[in-house]
Amino acid sequence: MPDAIPIPTSPAETCPAQPPVTDVYAIHGADPEVLAYAMAKYSRSSLSMRESLAEISSQRAEQFLNTFYFQYGHRSIADLAHIPFAIERLSLLAAIALVDEQRWDGQERSTRYQNFRRSGWFTPALGAETAAYTAAVESLFHSYDAVSAGMLEALKLAIPLPDPTSDRAMKPDAWERTLKARAFDVARYLLPLATNTSLGQIVNARTLETQVSRLLTSEFAEIRTIAEQLRVAATGPAWNVQQPVMQQLCDEITALDPALGAKAAETLLRPINTAPTLVKYAVPNPYLAESRTLGAELVAELMGTQAIDSTPIVDLLDGDEPLEVELATSLLYPHAHYGYRQLRSNVAALPSARLTEIVATMTRSRGRHDELLRGFSSGHSLRFDILMDIGGFRDMHRHRKCTQLLQGFTDLHGYDEPICPGQPTLAEAGLEQPYRAAMDAAFAAYRSLRDSGAPEAAQSSQYLLPLGTRCRAMFKMDLAEAVYISELRSGIAGHFSYRRVAWEMYLAVKRQHPALAPLFRIDDVWEPVDLLKR
């Protein structure tokens, strides 16, 4: 084992002079890995942060991290280096995969406030199938435009501009902007998963490393490419927002004093590599890849050709099964399209030895630094099996204080129609038939591409599924998180898709635990609301 990097000591450090009061200060300007090293030194040195940062170089930080992070396995050190990223012009499908981290902070473009018709879309390598793919995407965007415009006109007729003398008075442009957002809420059901979006994320280096490794293991070529771009962005020079100003300043100094200008440029214009050490070894994860294959095989063996049982929007599972049954069911769930209850029924009928074997199989190729699969997060008090449109799921997906198990996108569950109390329905707006025709055509194009034999056809076809397509996900949480999600997502300013899910979560808890219902501060989402309130 290599020797640890010595931590410098001095007489002053041995007997430090104690400050009279607690010292608290924010830190700005340190490179992320240098700051991580300085913070890690708190455990081994009595130096202040100011003193540590004054003596640490990027080279010493790299040496320290190579030793303690990669060789000794002190992975918590990477939690101390936080890095912001901009990821622009990626598909909605890729964005869902990218943000699927339990330790993640970020923000994505909103389908409510922006016209995604201008965003463009991602086209996978499809060879002879490219023309059919493009036609299907263009058809969905045409329908998106038509439904958006048609619903806006219907809303204007149903919800006129308030009387300027009333307490609901608002300016005409604000009125139209509010109704346009409501129209986009309806039209978004037609956006294909190929639609381009942009997002920003701020993650620590450990999350980034696992994120890159997970994305490199994806079945989707686009996602694998983005993973490599993330790794390159983290290890190479970052974009510096102050670069133009700094460059101008250095040029002005150089004009007065070339030597001083060169020194200023060396300090102010040096490239900043945000995580040159902590992410450089991120590679595809064999544990995830093998578990994905094994999971699909085990589901096929267990379920055979069983039809998928009908399930409610929200199914709150009871907690009566043994932990071994929950573990095995949770490990298989992401690789199936069955509801949790149906899958669990088959799992529970297995001999105990087979249950143990399934659980052990899903750890077979686990490496030294691999976390257990997310399905091992079991034993939660409340488990919601949710079947909802992909657009609404994207909003629910943001909740991190719970364990989420996602199933793959498919046409097997059908699609939703946008419904909002107090707002014109598709039928009332004269849009029901065009909407259904567009969704049915998209599903037909999805199936045609899926069965075409094109490279990665099973994956590439999913880009044609609209956001109105139903998807299934398991949310495991404690009561506090259930109350939080139900209260937050049921608010009148939200999209009705997830407002309905939040309401159903509350009702499910109320049925099983009536004494806990008063803890939820929630109103019936089916009551018509003032759609001009935001």
Short mmCIF file of C-alpha atoms in Angstrom, two decimals, residues 111-114 140 143-155 178-191 389 391-392 416-427 429-432 434-436 438-439 466-469 494-497 531 534:
data_model
loop_
_atom_site.label_atom_id
_atom_site.label_comp_id
_atom_site.label_asym_id
_atom_site.label_seq_id
_atom_site.Cartn_x
_atom_site.Cartn_y
_atom_site.Cartn_z
CA THR A 111 -43.00 22.40 -21.18
CA ARG A 112 -45.47 24.86 -19.63
CA TYR A 113 -43.67 28.12 -20.29
CA GLN A 114 -41.82 27.38 -23.53
CA LEU A 140 -46.46 14.76 -33.68
CA SER A 143 -50.41 17.93 -33.87
CA TYR A 144 -48.69 19.67 -30.93
CA ASP A 145 -49.03 23.00 -32.76
CA ALA A 146 -52.66 22.37 -33.68
CA VAL A 147 -53.77 21.25 -30.22
CA SER A 148 -51.87 24.09 -28.54
CA ALA A 149 -53.52 26.72 -30.78
CA GLY A 150 -56.95 25.09 -30.60
CA MET A 151 -56.94 24.77 -26.82
CA LEU A 152 -55.77 28.37 -26.43
CA GLU A 153 -58.76 29.57 -28.43
CA ALA A 154 -61.10 27.35 -26.42
CA LEU A 155 -59.67 28.69 -23.18
CA THR A 178 -51.54 32.36 -18.34
CA LEU A 179 -53.96 30.72 -20.75
CA LYS A 180 -51.13 29.88 -23.14
CA ALA A 181 -49.39 28.01 -20.31
CA ARG A 182 -52.61 26.05 -19.71
CA ALA A 183 -52.78 25.26 -23.44
CA PHE A 184 -49.16 24.06 -23.41
CA ASP A 185 -50.09 21.80 -20.46
CA VAL A 186 -52.51 20.05 -22.80
CA ALA A 187 -50.35 20.06 -25.92
CA ARG A 188 -47.33 18.61 -24.11
CA TYR A 189 -48.98 15.18 -24.15
CA LEU A 190 -48.08 15.08 -27.86
CA LEU A 191 -44.38 15.89 -27.52
CA ASP A 389 -48.30 9.80 -18.26
CA GLY A 391 -44.97 14.10 -18.82
CA GLY A 392 -46.41 14.03 -15.32
CA ASP A 416 -53.77 9.39 -21.12
CA GLU A 417 -55.94 12.26 -22.26
CA PRO A 418 -55.48 15.68 -20.66
CA ILE A 419 -58.35 16.48 -18.28
CA CYS A 420 -58.52 19.46 -15.93
CA PRO A 421 -61.63 20.47 -13.96
CA GLY A 422 -62.86 23.88 -15.03
CA GLN A 423 -60.97 23.75 -18.33
CA PRO A 424 -62.47 22.80 -21.71
CA THR A 425 -62.00 19.12 -22.51
CA LEU A 426 -60.52 17.97 -25.79
CA ALA A 427 -64.02 17.10 -26.96
CA ALA A 429 -62.50 22.18 -27.85
CA GLY A 430 -63.11 20.03 -30.93
CA LEU A 431 -59.70 18.39 -30.49
CA GLU A 432 -60.49 14.87 -29.25
CA PRO A 434 -57.18 14.85 -33.83
CA TYR A 435 -55.56 14.07 -30.48
CA ARG A 436 -56.50 10.37 -30.56
CA ALA A 438 -52.04 11.58 -33.44
CA MET A 439 -51.44 9.31 -30.45
CA PRO A 466 -45.37 10.92 -26.80
CA LEU A 467 -45.35 12.30 -23.26
CA GLY A 468 -49.00 11.26 -22.94
CA THR A 469 -47.87 7.61 -22.94
CA GLY A 494 -49.60 22.52 -10.80
CA HIS A 495 -50.30 20.35 -13.83
CA PHE A 496 -53.43 18.31 -13.31
CA SER A 497 -51.66 15.08 -14.25
CA LEU A 531 -57.43 28.74 -13.90
CA ARG A 534 -50.80 30.66 -10.75
#
